[in-house]
Coordinates of C-alpha atoms in Angstrom, one line a residue:
Chain A
M177 CA 4.8 3.1 21.1
E178 CA 1.7 1.4 21.9
R179 CA -0.2 -1.0 19.7
I180 CA -3.9 -0.1 19.9
E181 CA -5.4 -2.4 17.2
H182 CA -4.3 -5.7 15.7
R183 CA -6.5 -7.2 13.0
A184 CA -5.7 -10.3 10.6
C185 CA -6.4 -9.2 7.1
F186 CA -5.5 -10.7 3.7
G187 CA -3.0 -13.0 5.5
G188 CA -1.1 -10.1 7.1
W189 CA -1.8 -7.7 10.0
Q190 CA -3.6 -4.3 9.9
D191 CA -2.2 -2.7 13.0
V192 CA -2.8 0.8 14.6
Y193 CA -0.1 2.4 16.8
R194 CA -0.2 5.4 19.3
H195 CA 3.1 7.3 19.9
Q196 CA 4.3 10.6 21.2
S197 CA 5.5 12.7 18.3
S198 CA 8.4 15.3 19.1
V199 CA 7.8 17.0 15.8
L200 CA 4.1 17.6 16.3
G201 CA 4.3 18.0 20.3
C202 CA 1.4 15.7 20.8
T203 CA 0.2 12.0 20.8
M204 CA -0.4 10.6 17.3
S205 CA -2.0 7.5 15.8
F206 CA -0.9 5.8 12.6
A207 CA -1.9 2.8 10.9
I208 CA 0.5 0.0 9.4
Y209 CA -0.5 -2.9 7.2
L210 CA 2.2 -5.7 7.3
P211 CA 1.8 -8.0 4.6
P212 CA 2.6 -11.9 5.1
Q213 CA 6.0 -11.4 3.4
A214 CA 7.0 -9.2 6.2
A215 CA 7.3 -12.3 8.4
H216 CA 10.2 -13.4 6.4
G217 CA 12.1 -10.4 5.6
P218 CA 11.9 -6.7 5.3
V219 CA 9.3 -5.2 2.8
P220 CA 9.2 -1.7 1.2
V221 CA 6.6 1.0 2.3
L222 CA 3.8 2.8 0.6
Y223 CA 2.9 6.0 2.6
W224 CA -0.8 7.0 2.3
L225 CA -1.9 10.6 3.1
S226 CA -5.7 11.0 3.6
G227 CA -8.0 13.9 2.9
L228 CA -9.8 16.6 4.9
T229 CA -11.8 15.4 8.1
C230 CA -10.0 11.9 7.9
T231 CA -7.9 10.1 10.5
E232 CA -5.7 7.1 10.1
Q233 CA -8.9 5.0 10.0
N234 CA -10.5 5.9 6.7
F235 CA -8.1 4.5 4.3
I236 CA -7.6 1.1 6.0
T237 CA -11.4 0.5 6.6
K238 CA -12.6 1.6 3.2
A239 CA -10.1 1.4 0.4
G240 CA -9.4 -2.5 0.3
A241 CA -5.7 -1.8 -0.4
Q242 CA -4.6 -4.6 1.8
R243 CA -5.5 -7.3 -0.9
Y244 CA -2.9 -5.7 -3.2
A245 CA -0.3 -5.0 -0.6
T246 CA -0.3 -8.7 0.1
Q247 CA -0.3 -9.5 -3.7
H248 CA 2.9 -7.4 -4.2
G249 CA 4.5 -7.8 -0.7
I250 CA 4.6 -4.1 0.4
A251 CA 3.6 -2.4 3.7
I252 CA 1.2 0.6 3.7
V253 CA 1.6 3.3 6.5
C254 CA -1.4 5.7 7.0
P255 CA -0.6 8.8 9.4
D256 CA -3.4 11.0 10.7
T257 CA -4.2 14.1 8.9
S258 CA -3.1 16.8 11.6
P259 CA -1.9 17.0 15.1
R260 CA -4.3 16.0 17.8
G261 CA -5.2 16.8 21.4
E262 CA -6.7 19.2 23.6
D263 CA -3.8 21.8 23.6
V264 CA -3.6 21.7 19.7
A265 CA -5.2 24.9 18.1
D266 CA -8.3 24.2 16.1
A267 CA -10.9 26.2 14.0
E268 CA -14.5 26.1 13.1
G269 CA -15.2 24.2 9.9
Y270 CA -13.9 20.9 8.6
D271 CA -11.1 22.5 6.3
L272 CA -8.8 24.1 8.8
G273 CA -7.2 22.8 12.1
K274 CA -7.7 19.3 13.2
G275 CA -8.3 17.0 10.5
A276 CA -6.8 19.6 8.0
G277 CA -3.1 19.8 8.5
F278 CA -2.3 20.2 4.8
Y279 CA 1.0 18.4 5.3
L280 CA 3.0 21.5 5.6
N281 CA 5.0 23.2 8.3
A282 CA 3.0 26.1 9.8
T283 CA 4.7 29.4 10.4
R284 CA 2.0 31.5 12.1
E285 CA 0.3 31.4 15.3
P286 CA -1.6 29.7 16.8
W287 CA -0.7 26.9 14.4
A288 CA 3.3 26.9 14.3
R289 CA 3.8 25.0 17.4
H290 CA 2.1 21.8 16.5
Y291 CA 1.2 22.0 12.7
R292 CA 4.3 20.4 11.2
M293 CA 2.8 17.6 9.3
H294 CA 5.4 17.8 6.5
D295 CA 8.3 17.1 8.8
Y296 CA 6.3 14.4 10.6
V297 CA 5.3 12.5 7.3
V298 CA 8.6 13.0 5.7
D299 CA 11.1 12.4 8.6
E300 CA 9.8 11.5 11.9
L301 CA 7.2 8.9 10.9
P302 CA 9.4 7.0 8.4
A303 CA 12.3 7.0 11.0
L304 CA 10.0 5.6 13.6
V305 CA 8.6 2.9 11.2
E306 CA 12.0 1.9 9.9
A307 CA 13.3 1.4 13.5
H308 CA 10.4 -0.7 14.7
F309 CA 9.1 -2.8 11.7
P310 CA 10.4 -5.4 9.2
V311 CA 10.6 -2.8 6.4
T312 CA 13.3 -1.4 4.2
T313 CA 14.0 2.1 3.4
A314 CA 12.3 1.9 0.0
R315 CA 9.5 4.4 0.2
S316 CA 6.6 5.5 -2.0
I317 CA 3.8 8.0 -1.3
S318 CA 0.3 8.5 -2.4
G319 CA -2.8 10.3 -1.0
H320 CA -6.4 11.6 -1.7
S321 CA -7.5 15.1 -2.1
M322 CA -5.7 17.1 0.6
G323 CA -3.5 14.1 1.0
G324 CA -3.0 14.0 -2.8
H325 CA -1.6 17.4 -2.4
G326 CA 0.5 16.2 0.4
A327 CA 2.0 13.2 -1.7
L328 CA 2.7 15.4 -4.6
V329 CA 4.4 18.1 -2.4
C330 CA 6.4 15.6 -0.1
A331 CA 7.7 14.0 -3.2
L332 CA 8.5 17.3 -5.2
R333 CA 10.3 18.9 -2.3
N334 CA 12.3 15.8 -1.4
P335 CA 14.2 14.6 -4.3
G336 CA 15.5 10.9 -3.9
R337 CA 13.3 10.2 -0.9
Y338 CA 10.5 8.4 -2.7
R339 CA 10.8 5.8 -5.4
S340 CA 7.2 6.7 -6.8
V341 CA 4.4 9.0 -6.2
S342 CA 0.6 9.0 -7.1
A343 CA -2.5 10.8 -6.1
F344 CA -6.2 10.5 -6.2
S345 CA -8.2 13.7 -6.9
P346 CA -5.4 15.8 -5.5
I347 CA -5.6 19.7 -4.8
V348 CA -2.9 20.4 -7.4
A349 CA -2.7 24.1 -7.0
P350 CA -3.7 25.0 -3.4
S351 CA -2.7 28.7 -3.9
Q352 CA -5.4 29.1 -6.5
V353 CA -8.5 27.5 -4.8
P354 CA -10.5 28.1 -1.8
W355 CA -9.5 25.2 0.4
G356 CA -5.9 26.1 -0.2
E357 CA -6.3 29.7 0.1
K358 CA -8.0 29.3 3.4
A359 CA -5.5 27.0 4.8
F360 CA -2.4 28.7 3.5
T361 CA -3.4 32.2 4.8
A362 CA -4.0 30.9 8.2
Y363 CA -0.8 28.5 8.5
L364 CA 1.5 30.5 6.4
G365 CA 0.3 34.1 6.3
E366 CA -1.0 36.4 3.6
E367 CA 2.3 36.8 1.8
R368 CA 1.8 34.5 -1.1
G369 CA 5.5 34.1 -1.9
A370 CA 5.6 31.8 1.1
W371 CA 2.9 29.6 -0.3
R372 CA 5.0 28.4 -3.5
Q373 CA 7.0 25.9 -1.7
W374 CA 3.7 24.1 -0.7
D375 CA 2.0 24.2 -4.1
A376 CA 2.6 21.1 -6.4
C377 CA 2.1 23.3 -9.6
E378 CA 4.7 25.8 -8.5
L379 CA 7.2 23.0 -7.3
L380 CA 6.9 21.2 -10.6
R381 CA 8.4 24.3 -12.3
E382 CA 11.8 23.7 -10.5
A383 CA 11.7 20.0 -9.6
G384 CA 15.1 18.7 -9.1
E385 CA 13.9 15.1 -10.0
K386 CA 11.5 13.9 -12.8
L387 CA 9.7 11.4 -10.7
P388 CA 6.7 10.4 -12.9
L389 CA 3.4 11.3 -11.5
L390 CA 0.4 9.2 -11.7
V391 CA -2.9 11.0 -11.0
D392 CA -6.4 9.6 -11.1
Q393 CA -9.3 12.0 -11.0
G394 CA -13.0 11.3 -11.0
G395 CA -14.9 12.9 -14.0
D396 CA -18.0 13.5 -11.9
D397 CA -16.0 14.6 -8.7
E398 CA -18.1 17.4 -7.0
F399 CA -15.0 19.3 -6.1
L400 CA -13.4 19.0 -9.7
E401 CA -13.8 22.7 -10.8
G402 CA -13.9 24.4 -7.7
Q403 CA -11.0 22.9 -5.7
L404 CA -9.1 20.3 -7.7
R405 CA -8.4 21.6 -11.2
P406 CA -6.2 18.9 -12.6
Q407 CA -5.8 20.9 -15.8
L408 CA -3.4 23.2 -13.9
L409 CA -1.1 20.3 -13.1
Q410 CA -1.2 19.2 -16.7
A411 CA -0.2 22.5 -17.9
A412 CA 2.6 23.0 -15.4
A413 CA 3.9 19.4 -16.1
A414 CA 3.8 20.2 -19.9
E415 CA 5.6 23.4 -19.4
A416 CA 8.3 21.8 -17.2
G417 CA 8.6 18.8 -19.2
H418 CA 7.8 16.7 -16.2
P419 CA 6.1 13.1 -16.8
L420 CA 2.6 13.0 -15.8
T421 CA -0.1 10.3 -16.3
L422 CA -3.4 12.1 -15.6
R423 CA -6.5 9.7 -16.0
I424 CA -9.9 11.3 -15.8
Q425 CA -12.3 8.3 -14.9
P426 CA -15.6 9.1 -16.2
G427 CA -18.5 9.0 -13.6
Y428 CA -16.5 8.7 -10.7
D429 CA -16.8 11.0 -7.7
H430 CA -14.7 12.2 -4.7
S431 CA -15.4 9.1 -2.4
Y432 CA -13.6 5.9 -1.4
Y433 CA -15.8 4.2 -3.9
F434 CA -13.5 5.8 -6.5
I435 CA -10.3 5.2 -4.5
S436 CA -11.1 1.5 -4.0
S437 CA -11.8 1.0 -7.7
F438 CA -8.4 2.2 -8.8
I439 CA -6.1 1.7 -5.8
G440 CA -5.1 -1.6 -7.1
D441 CA -3.6 0.2 -10.2
H442 CA -1.7 2.6 -7.8
V443 CA -0.3 -0.2 -5.4
A444 CA 1.0 -2.0 -8.7
H445 CA 2.6 1.3 -9.8
H446 CA 4.2 1.6 -6.4
A447 CA 5.3 -1.9 -6.1
A448 CA 6.9 -1.9 -9.5
A449 CA 9.1 1.0 -8.4
L450 CA 9.6 -0.2 -4.9
L451 CA 10.6 -3.7 -6.0
G452 CA 12.6 -2.9 -9.1
H453 CA 10.0 -4.7 -11.4
H454 CA 9.8 -3.8 -14.9
G455 CA 6.5 -4.6 -16.6
G456 CA 5.0 -4.7 -13.2
C457 CA 2.7 -1.7 -13.4
E458 CA -0.7 -2.5 -14.4
A459 CA -2.2 1.0 -14.7
D460 CA -3.3 1.7 -18.1
G461 CA -1.5 4.5 -19.8
C462 CA 1.0 4.5 -16.9
C463 CA 4.8 4.2 -17.2
G464 CA 4.6 4.3 -21.1
G465 CA 4.2 0.5 -21.2
H466 CA 7.5 -0.3 -19.6
Chain B
M30 CA -38.8 4.4 -4.4
E31 CA -36.2 7.1 -4.3
R32 CA -32.5 7.0 -5.2
I33 CA -30.5 8.6 -2.4
E34 CA -27.0 7.5 -3.4
H35 CA -25.4 6.9 -6.8
R36 CA -21.6 6.1 -6.8
A37 CA -19.4 4.8 -9.7
C38 CA -17.5 1.7 -8.4
F39 CA -15.5 -0.8 -10.2
G40 CA -17.0 -0.1 -13.5
G41 CA -20.8 -0.5 -12.1
W42 CA -22.9 1.5 -9.9
Q43 CA -23.3 1.3 -5.9
D44 CA -26.7 2.8 -5.2
V45 CA -28.8 3.3 -2.2
Y46 CA -32.7 3.5 -2.5
R47 CA -35.3 4.5 0.1
H48 CA -38.9 3.0 -0.1
Q49 CA -42.1 2.4 1.8
S50 CA -42.2 -1.2 3.1
S51 CA -45.7 -2.6 3.4
V52 CA -44.4 -5.6 5.4
L53 CA -42.5 -3.7 7.8
G54 CA -44.8 -0.6 7.9
C55 CA -42.0 2.0 7.9
T56 CA -39.6 3.5 5.4
M57 CA -36.5 1.5 4.6
S58 CA -33.2 2.1 2.8
F59 CA -31.4 -0.7 1.0
A60 CA -28.1 -0.8 -1.1
I61 CA -27.9 -2.4 -4.6
Y62 CA -24.5 -2.8 -6.4
L63 CA -25.2 -3.2 -10.1
P64 CA -22.1 -4.5 -12.2
P65 CA -21.3 -3.1 -15.6
Q66 CA -22.8 -6.4 -17.1
A67 CA -26.3 -5.2 -15.9
A68 CA -26.1 -2.5 -18.6
H69 CA -26.3 -5.3 -21.1
G70 CA -28.8 -7.6 -19.7
P71 CA -30.2 -9.0 -16.5
V72 CA -28.0 -10.4 -13.8
P73 CA -28.5 -12.7 -10.8
V74 CA -28.5 -11.3 -7.4
L75 CA -26.5 -12.0 -4.1
Y76 CA -28.5 -10.8 -0.9
W77 CA -26.3 -9.7 2.0
L78 CA -27.4 -9.5 5.6
S79 CA -25.5 -7.5 8.0
G80 CA -24.9 -7.9 11.6
L81 CA -25.9 -6.2 14.9
T82 CA -25.9 -2.3 14.9
C83 CA -25.3 -2.2 11.1
T84 CA -27.4 -0.5 8.3
E85 CA -27.3 -1.0 4.6
Q86 CA -24.0 1.0 4.6
N87 CA -21.5 -1.2 6.5
F88 CA -21.0 -3.9 3.7
I89 CA -20.9 -1.5 0.8
T90 CA -18.2 0.8 2.4
K91 CA -16.1 -1.9 3.9
A92 CA -16.2 -5.3 2.4
G93 CA -14.8 -4.5 -1.0
A94 CA -17.2 -6.9 -2.6
Q95 CA -17.9 -4.8 -5.6
R96 CA -14.6 -5.8 -7.2
Y97 CA -15.7 -9.5 -7.2
A98 CA -19.3 -8.7 -8.2
T99 CA -17.9 -6.9 -11.4
Q100 CA -15.7 -9.9 -12.0
H101 CA -18.4 -12.4 -12.0
G102 CA -21.4 -10.3 -13.3
I103 CA -23.7 -10.3 -10.2
A104 CA -25.6 -7.7 -8.3
I105 CA -25.4 -7.3 -4.5
V106 CA -28.5 -6.2 -2.5
C107 CA -28.1 -5.2 1.1
P108 CA -31.1 -4.6 3.3
D109 CA -30.9 -2.6 6.6
T110 CA -30.9 -4.8 9.8
S111 CA -34.2 -3.8 11.2
P112 CA -37.3 -1.7 10.7
R113 CA -36.6 2.1 11.3
G114 CA -38.4 5.3 12.2
E115 CA -39.8 7.1 15.3
D116 CA -42.8 4.9 15.7
V117 CA -41.0 1.5 15.5
A118 CA -40.3 0.0 19.0
D119 CA -36.8 0.0 20.4
A120 CA -34.9 -1.1 23.5
E121 CA -31.9 -0.1 25.3
G122 CA -28.7 -1.9 24.3
Y123 CA -27.3 -2.8 20.8
D124 CA -28.6 -6.3 20.6
L125 CA -32.4 -5.7 20.5
G126 CA -34.7 -3.4 18.7
K127 CA -33.5 -1.2 15.9
G128 CA -30.4 -2.5 14.3
A129 CA -31.1 -6.0 15.7
G130 CA -34.1 -7.4 13.8
F131 CA -32.7 -10.9 13.8
Y132 CA -34.4 -11.6 10.4
L133 CA -37.5 -13.2 12.0
N134 CA -41.1 -12.4 12.2
A135 CA -41.8 -11.2 15.7
T136 CA -45.2 -12.3 17.4
R137 CA -44.8 -10.5 20.7
E138 CA -45.8 -6.8 21.5
P139 CA -44.4 -4.2 21.1
W140 CA -42.5 -5.9 18.2
A141 CA -45.0 -7.7 16.1
R142 CA -46.3 -4.7 14.2
H143 CA -42.9 -3.7 12.5
Y144 CA -40.4 -6.5 13.0
R145 CA -41.0 -8.8 10.2
M146 CA -37.5 -8.8 8.7
H147 CA -37.8 -12.4 7.4
D148 CA -40.8 -11.6 5.1
Y149 CA -39.0 -8.4 4.1
V150 CA -35.8 -10.1 3.2
V151 CA -37.3 -13.2 1.5
D152 CA -40.4 -11.8 -0.2
E153 CA -40.9 -8.0 -0.4
L154 CA -37.5 -6.9 -1.1
P155 CA -36.7 -9.4 -3.9
A156 CA -40.1 -8.6 -5.6
L157 CA -39.2 -5.0 -5.4
V158 CA -35.7 -5.5 -6.8
E159 CA -37.0 -7.8 -9.5
A160 CA -39.5 -5.3 -10.6
H161 CA -37.5 -2.3 -10.8
F162 CA -33.7 -3.4 -11.7
P163 CA -32.1 -5.4 -14.5
V164 CA -31.8 -8.7 -12.6
T165 CA -33.0 -12.2 -12.9
T166 CA -34.8 -14.2 -10.4
A167 CA -31.7 -16.3 -9.6
R168 CA -30.9 -15.5 -5.8
S169 CA -28.2 -16.3 -3.3
I170 CA -27.8 -15.2 0.3
S171 CA -25.1 -14.5 2.6
G172 CA -24.4 -12.5 5.8
H173 CA -22.3 -11.9 8.9
S174 CA -22.9 -12.8 12.6
M175 CA -26.7 -12.0 13.2
G176 CA -26.9 -11.8 9.4
G177 CA -25.1 -15.1 8.9
H178 CA -27.8 -16.5 11.3
G179 CA -30.3 -14.7 8.8
A180 CA -29.0 -16.1 5.7
L181 CA -28.8 -19.7 7.0
V182 CA -32.5 -19.4 8.4
C183 CA -33.7 -17.7 5.3
A184 CA -32.3 -20.4 3.0
L185 CA -33.3 -23.2 5.3
R186 CA -36.9 -22.2 5.7
N187 CA -37.4 -21.5 1.9
P188 CA -36.3 -24.6 -0.2
G189 CA -35.7 -23.6 -3.7
R190 CA -35.7 -19.9 -3.1
Y191 CA -31.9 -19.6 -3.0
R192 CA -29.3 -21.1 -5.4
S193 CA -26.6 -21.0 -2.7
V194 CA -25.9 -19.9 0.9
S195 CA -23.0 -18.9 2.8
A196 CA -22.2 -17.0 6.1
F197 CA -19.4 -15.3 8.0
S198 CA -19.2 -15.9 11.7
P199 CA -23.0 -16.8 11.9
I200 CA -24.8 -17.1 15.2
V201 CA -25.6 -20.8 14.4
A202 CA -27.7 -21.7 17.4
P203 CA -29.5 -18.5 18.7
S204 CA -31.6 -20.7 21.1
Q205 CA -28.6 -21.5 23.1
V206 CA -26.5 -18.3 23.3
P207 CA -27.2 -14.9 24.9
W208 CA -27.7 -12.8 21.9
G209 CA -30.2 -15.2 20.6
E210 CA -31.9 -16.0 24.0
K211 CA -32.5 -12.3 24.7
A212 CA -33.9 -11.6 21.2
F213 CA -36.1 -14.5 20.9
T214 CA -37.5 -14.0 24.3
A215 CA -38.6 -10.5 23.3
Y216 CA -39.6 -11.2 19.7
L217 CA -41.2 -14.6 20.2
G218 CA -42.1 -15.0 23.9
E219 CA -40.6 -17.4 26.5
E220 CA -42.1 -20.6 24.8
R221 CA -38.9 -22.2 23.4
G222 CA -40.8 -24.4 21.0
A223 CA -41.6 -21.1 19.0
W224 CA -37.9 -20.6 18.7
R225 CA -37.0 -23.7 16.7
Q226 CA -38.2 -22.3 13.3
W227 CA -35.6 -19.5 13.6
D228 CA -32.7 -21.5 14.7
A229 CA -30.2 -22.9 11.9
C230 CA -29.2 -25.9 14.0
E231 CA -32.7 -26.9 14.6
L232 CA -33.8 -26.3 11.0
L233 CA -31.0 -28.3 9.7
R234 CA -32.6 -31.5 11.3
E235 CA -35.6 -31.3 9.0
A236 CA -34.3 -29.4 6.0
G237 CA -36.3 -30.1 2.9
E238 CA -33.3 -29.3 0.6
K239 CA -29.6 -30.1 1.0
L240 CA -28.3 -26.8 -0.1
P241 CA -24.5 -27.0 0.8
L242 CA -23.4 -24.5 3.6
L243 CA -20.2 -22.4 3.2
V244 CA -19.2 -20.9 6.6
D245 CA -16.1 -19.1 7.3
Q246 CA -15.3 -18.3 11.0
G247 CA -12.4 -16.3 12.5
G248 CA -10.4 -18.4 14.8
D249 CA -9.7 -15.5 17.2
D250 CA -13.1 -14.0 17.0
E251 CA -14.0 -12.5 20.3
F252 CA -17.6 -13.9 20.2
L253 CA -16.6 -17.4 19.2
E254 CA -17.3 -19.4 22.2
G255 CA -19.9 -17.1 24.0
Q256 CA -22.2 -16.5 20.9
L257 CA -21.3 -18.1 17.8
R258 CA -20.2 -21.8 18.6
P259 CA -19.7 -23.2 15.0
Q260 CA -19.1 -26.7 16.4
L261 CA -22.9 -26.8 17.1
L262 CA -23.6 -26.3 13.4
Q263 CA -21.0 -28.9 12.6
A264 CA -22.7 -31.4 14.9
A265 CA -26.1 -30.8 13.4
A266 CA -25.0 -30.9 9.9
A267 CA -23.1 -34.3 10.5
E268 CA -26.3 -35.6 12.2
A269 CA -28.6 -34.5 9.5
G270 CA -26.1 -35.5 6.7
H271 CA -26.3 -32.0 5.4
P272 CA -23.3 -30.7 3.4
L273 CA -21.3 -28.1 5.3
T274 CA -17.9 -26.6 4.6
L275 CA -16.9 -24.9 7.8
R276 CA -13.6 -23.1 7.5
I277 CA -11.8 -21.8 10.9
Q278 CA -9.5 -18.9 9.7
P279 CA -6.8 -18.8 12.2
G280 CA -6.0 -15.3 13.6
Y281 CA -9.0 -13.5 12.2
D282 CA -11.6 -11.7 14.6
H283 CA -15.2 -10.7 14.0
S284 CA -14.5 -7.5 11.9
Y285 CA -14.9 -6.5 8.4
Y286 CA -11.0 -6.9 8.0
F287 CA -12.1 -10.8 8.1
I288 CA -14.9 -10.4 5.8
S289 CA -12.9 -8.4 3.2
S290 CA -10.2 -10.9 3.3
F291 CA -12.6 -13.8 2.2
I292 CA -15.6 -12.2 0.5
G293 CA -13.9 -12.9 -2.7
D294 CA -14.3 -16.7 -2.0
H295 CA -17.9 -16.3 -1.0
V296 CA -18.9 -14.2 -4.3
A297 CA -17.2 -16.8 -6.4
H298 CA -19.0 -19.6 -4.6
H299 CA -22.3 -17.8 -5.2
A300 CA -21.5 -16.9 -8.8
A301 CA -20.7 -20.5 -9.5
A302 CA -24.3 -21.6 -8.4
L303 CA -26.1 -18.5 -10.0
L304 CA -24.4 -18.6 -13.3
G305 CA -24.3 -22.3 -13.5
H306 CA -20.7 -22.5 -13.7
H307 CA -18.9 -25.8 -12.7
G308 CA -15.3 -25.3 -11.5
G309 CA -16.0 -21.6 -10.9
C310 CA -15.9 -21.6 -7.1
E311 CA -12.4 -20.6 -5.9
A312 CA -13.0 -21.3 -2.3
D313 CA -10.5 -23.8 -0.7
G314 CA -12.3 -26.8 0.5
C315 CA -15.5 -25.8 -0.9
C316 CA -17.8 -27.6 -3.5
G317 CA -15.6 -30.7 -3.2
G318 CA -13.4 -29.4 -6.1
H319 CA -16.1 -29.4 -8.7

C-alpha cells in the first residue's frame, strides 16, 4: 500500500492510498480522512460511496465533510466507483463500465472478472483499513446516487455489519429505472430474478435487520422522476414496516452543492450511532427525536 | 447579463453569470453566492480572488464557504482570474496570460488591451453586482496565492473601498519572487519602478489607511520560500506600523484543503467588519480580542 496524497485538513489528515486489490484484480485508490482524535486512539469509520463518473476524489474535494468528521471524531473512507486499469473491461457512455461499478458482483462477461465492488467495499477494503489505520471496527455507510444505491444495498445485504446507513439522492429501485436496467442487464444478465438481491426496494421486503434509513433527496433534482423515484422506497419501507426518514429538500439539485448543504446532518447521524450517543443526531426529523 | 448556473446551497443560491466586460473587452463569468438573508433585504459582499490557473469555479466548489456566508448573512462574489476569449493574448505556461491576470492593469503589448483585472475587480464588477443583486455597498476582499496578492493590493491601493481584507498564502512581494517577476516584466515592462504600485510590501510603506491585514499561511506550503515569503510582509508591516495578523498554520499546504479549514475564520472576520459587529470575529489572534 502506497500513500499518494497527504494533506492537512481541519486539524486531521486527508490522505489517498493506492493498493493492489485481490478481489478486483487491479490497482485501486481510496481516500481516508483521519481526524485529529485518531492521533490519540482508534476512531470509528464512515464509508462513503460516490456516484457515476466519480473517483475517490469527488467527495474529499467538494463535500466539506472533514469539518464534521473532526467535530465528531470519526474517519471517512472513500473508495473509487469501479475497478480501474487497462485490462479492465469498459463500455462507451458514462453509466456502464469504469466509473459505474454499481457496487455489485458481476456475473456476466466481460465484467465478472474485475467488477466485484460489493465484496471490495464490504470486505476487502474494511479489512485493509482496519489492519493499517487507527480505527475501530464500528462502521457506517453512506453515498450519493449510484453510491446511495450502493450504501443501501451494502447495509441491507449485510445485517450487523454497519451501525447506520444513509443516502443522498439514491437510485432506490435500479430494476425499474434506465440506469439500473442498463447496468444490471450487462453485469447480471437479462434474467430479472438475479437483480432482486441488488435492489434496495426488493431487499427491504426481506431485511433481517431494521436499520433505520436516512435519505435526503433534492426536490429539483434533474434525475428525480427518471432515475431516482424515492416514492418507491417510501412504499417499500411502509409495506415492510422498515424505519425510513425521507427528506425532500425543496430547490436542491443532484450536485455536491446539495450534498455539502446536508452532509453535516448525515455525519452527525452516523456519529451518534458509531459513538453510542443518544441525542447526538442533529438531522431534523431523523431518529424520532431520540 | 446571463445566468448560467443556479444551485440551491445552504439555504441560499450559488449562481454563475456571464456578462460583457467593457473594462476587459471580453465576455467574463463570475460566481455569486446569495445567502437566504438576501431574500429579505440587501446584504454586504465579500469578494474572493482565486489563484493561478483558477476560474470562478474553484472557490465555489471546494472552499465550503457558503456555510459561513449563510451563518453570517453575507454574499460572496468570485471573478475569474484573467480576461478570456480567443482574441485575448496568452502565453505558454500556467503563470502568464489566461488564468494569470495578477489583478493589475497591464501597460505593455500584447497585454494592455485586455489585461485590466484591477479595474474590473475594484470598479466594474462591484458596480454591476450592486446594480443587479440585493446587496449593499459594504465590501470586503480576500483571496488565495495570486489572489491573496490581488486582495492585498486592491485594498491597499483603494483606501475606504473595503471594510476588511484578508489573504491565504498570498504572494506578498511579487517584485522579489519568480512568479511576480515573470508576470510584471510581461505586463508592466522591465522598469521596476512601475512595479511598486502592484506590490503589497511596497504599498504598505505608504498606505493611506491602516486597514488590519489577516493572513493565513500553511507551514508546509510547497511555495513558501520560493514564491510567498510572508516574512517580507511581516517586516514591511512592522516598519510601517501597519496592523498585521500573520498565522503560520503548521502542516498545511497550498491547496483548498488548507483554505477550507480556515475560511470560516476569514468569513467571520469579514462579517464582523461588514455588519459592524464587535466581538464577532472568531479568528484566533485576530482583531486583538475585540
